[in-house]
Amino acid sequence: MKVLVVGGGGREHTLVWKLKKSPRVDKIYCAPGNGGIARDAKCIPIAAEDIKGLADFAEREKIDLTVVGPEVPLVAGIGDTFASRGLKLFGPKAKAALLEGSKVFAKEKMVKYGLRTAAFEVFKDTSKAISFVRKLAGPCVVKADGLAAGKGVIIAKNTEEAEEAVRLIMEKRAFGEAGNSVVVEELLKGEEVSVLAFTDGKTIKPLAASQDHKRVYDRDEGPNTGGMGAYSPPPVYTDDLHEQVFREVLEPVIYGLAADGIQYKGVIYAGLILTEKGPYVLEFNCRFGDPETQVVLPRLKTDLIEVMEAVVDERLDDVQLEWDSRAAVCVVMASGGYPGSYAKGEVISGLDELPPNVLDFHAGTALVGEQLLTDGGRVLGITGFGATIEEAVQSTYVGVEKIHFEGMHYRRDIAHRALKKGLGTCGSA
Ligand code: AMP
Ligand code: GLY
């Protein structure tokens, strides 16, 4: 088979790495890919957002399956374009991807299908949003409706910050069109868990759960990032909780959409917060998480191409997902200054000294001649394994410490919540 992976970050490198293990895959392309992905796939200089360019390429090269990493092309309808041209693609069509593309749409569906989510109001008008946050007179969360590269969510500690957030989104248009509407919602407290599931619209097969680390510094301090590390499985996500989330979140959303005439095919990502009142849904994404993928897919023993084809052909019921019982930990190594502005083009050294059981997934690297250089904010995701989370943490940081590039920084406390609880052991997926 010939496979095309769309995107060029750590998530896509992991997808390429996993797909390449399939005996059925002969050739993998990645558009646009990056310096590390070039090791495992042929990189093609087509942007992930260039839907027509990607469809033309898939047609010309007779690609058997295209796998989409990022949300932007999915929300823009790459699934619809490929379907209309008779090309096979793994990922939801635009109507289903709206679950990530519009927070207003997602919240309205959550209410309609009876999912637990933060209490909220939607506003199209700045002054109404401002009078509402004044009435709340306390902390809240202000969210731009549309896609904002993970930056459109502002946690406001008080009324002043909430007003400022509303103005930033609606008046200053910090996220452009994404700020035509805002969602103002209740601030929830609890540990977060990322739960992903494959679905063909009829059958739902959850993946092993994981936990992301969004803040840039240790102890969850500093600004939010795209994710500084992840681990799987999070001990806080017990088997009982998993059962509850399956019945109360995954089934109602997939079957609710189906009843509304929207077939969801691909992978769905539920961002959950485990509150005192039980699991609440913070958001849905229409794709794999980044960096969650870097710990979840290496634990999947099943051939990924078999699973993806079963999703596309609507026979997911035939597939069993098998999981490696070892824990996995991923530490993201970022450029100096990230998530603010940062330099590119720093020389990366030490990758050849990684222990054999430690994986390097590239997020922002470029191969210039023989030299591997930094080329993004998040540069590398280093993934290690262990019989316990503690052991996986140790083996990952042994790898991390081999690597060097000017200005690099990374968190030293990935998986701290699991370790603090003394829950270093690893149960089922
Ligand atoms: P979202 O893109 O909606 O998941 O928001 C990004 C991040 O903001 C989440 O992962 C949470 O850390 C935080 N967040 C979003 N909504 C809430 C909420 N209602 N209460 C507390 N934290 C939230
Ligand atoms: N790691 C968060 C996300 O992929 O949205």
mmCIF file of C-alpha atoms and ligand atoms in Angstrom, residues 11 100 194 212 214 226-227 269 283 285 287-292 378, ligand 2:
data_model
loop_
_atom_site.group_PDB
_atom_site.id
_atom_site.type_symbol
_atom_site.label_atom_id
_atom_site.label_comp_id
_atom_site.label_asym_id
_atom_site.label_seq_id
_atom_site.Cartn_x
_atom_site.Cartn_y
_atom_site.Cartn_z
ATOM 1 C CA ARG A 11 2.089 13.677 16.003
ATOM 2 C CA GLU A 100 -13.577 21.000 17.028
ATOM 3 C CA SER A 194 -7.225 12.942 27.081
ATOM 4 C CA ASP A 212 -0.914 16.161 28.569
ATOM 5 C CA LYS A 214 -0.008 22.259 28.816
ATOM 6 C CA GLY A 226 0.793 23.148 22.560
ATOM 7 C CA GLY A 227 1.842 20.532 25.164
ATOM 8 C CA TYR A 269 -10.498 13.231 21.112
ATOM 9 C CA GLU A 283 -13.606 20.045 24.469
ATOM 10 C CA ASN A 285 -10.994 17.496 18.899
ATOM 11 C CA ARG A 287 -7.922 14.328 15.376
ATOM 12 C CA PHE A 288 -5.116 12.728 17.377
ATOM 13 C CA GLY A 289 -3.604 14.813 20.197
ATOM 14 C CA ASP A 290 -0.104 16.217 20.134
ATOM 15 C CA PRO A 291 1.921 15.145 22.198
ATOM 16 C CA GLU A 292 -0.550 12.462 23.381
ATOM 17 C CA ARG A 378 8.470 22.391 19.899
HETATM 18 N N1 GLY B 2 -2.410 18.169 23.341
HETATM 19 C C1 GLY B 2 -3.604 18.882 23.099
HETATM 20 C C2 GLY B 2 -4.135 18.752 21.746
HETATM 21 O O1 GLY B 2 -3.658 18.004 20.916
HETATM 22 O O2 GLY B 2 -5.124 19.433 21.451
#
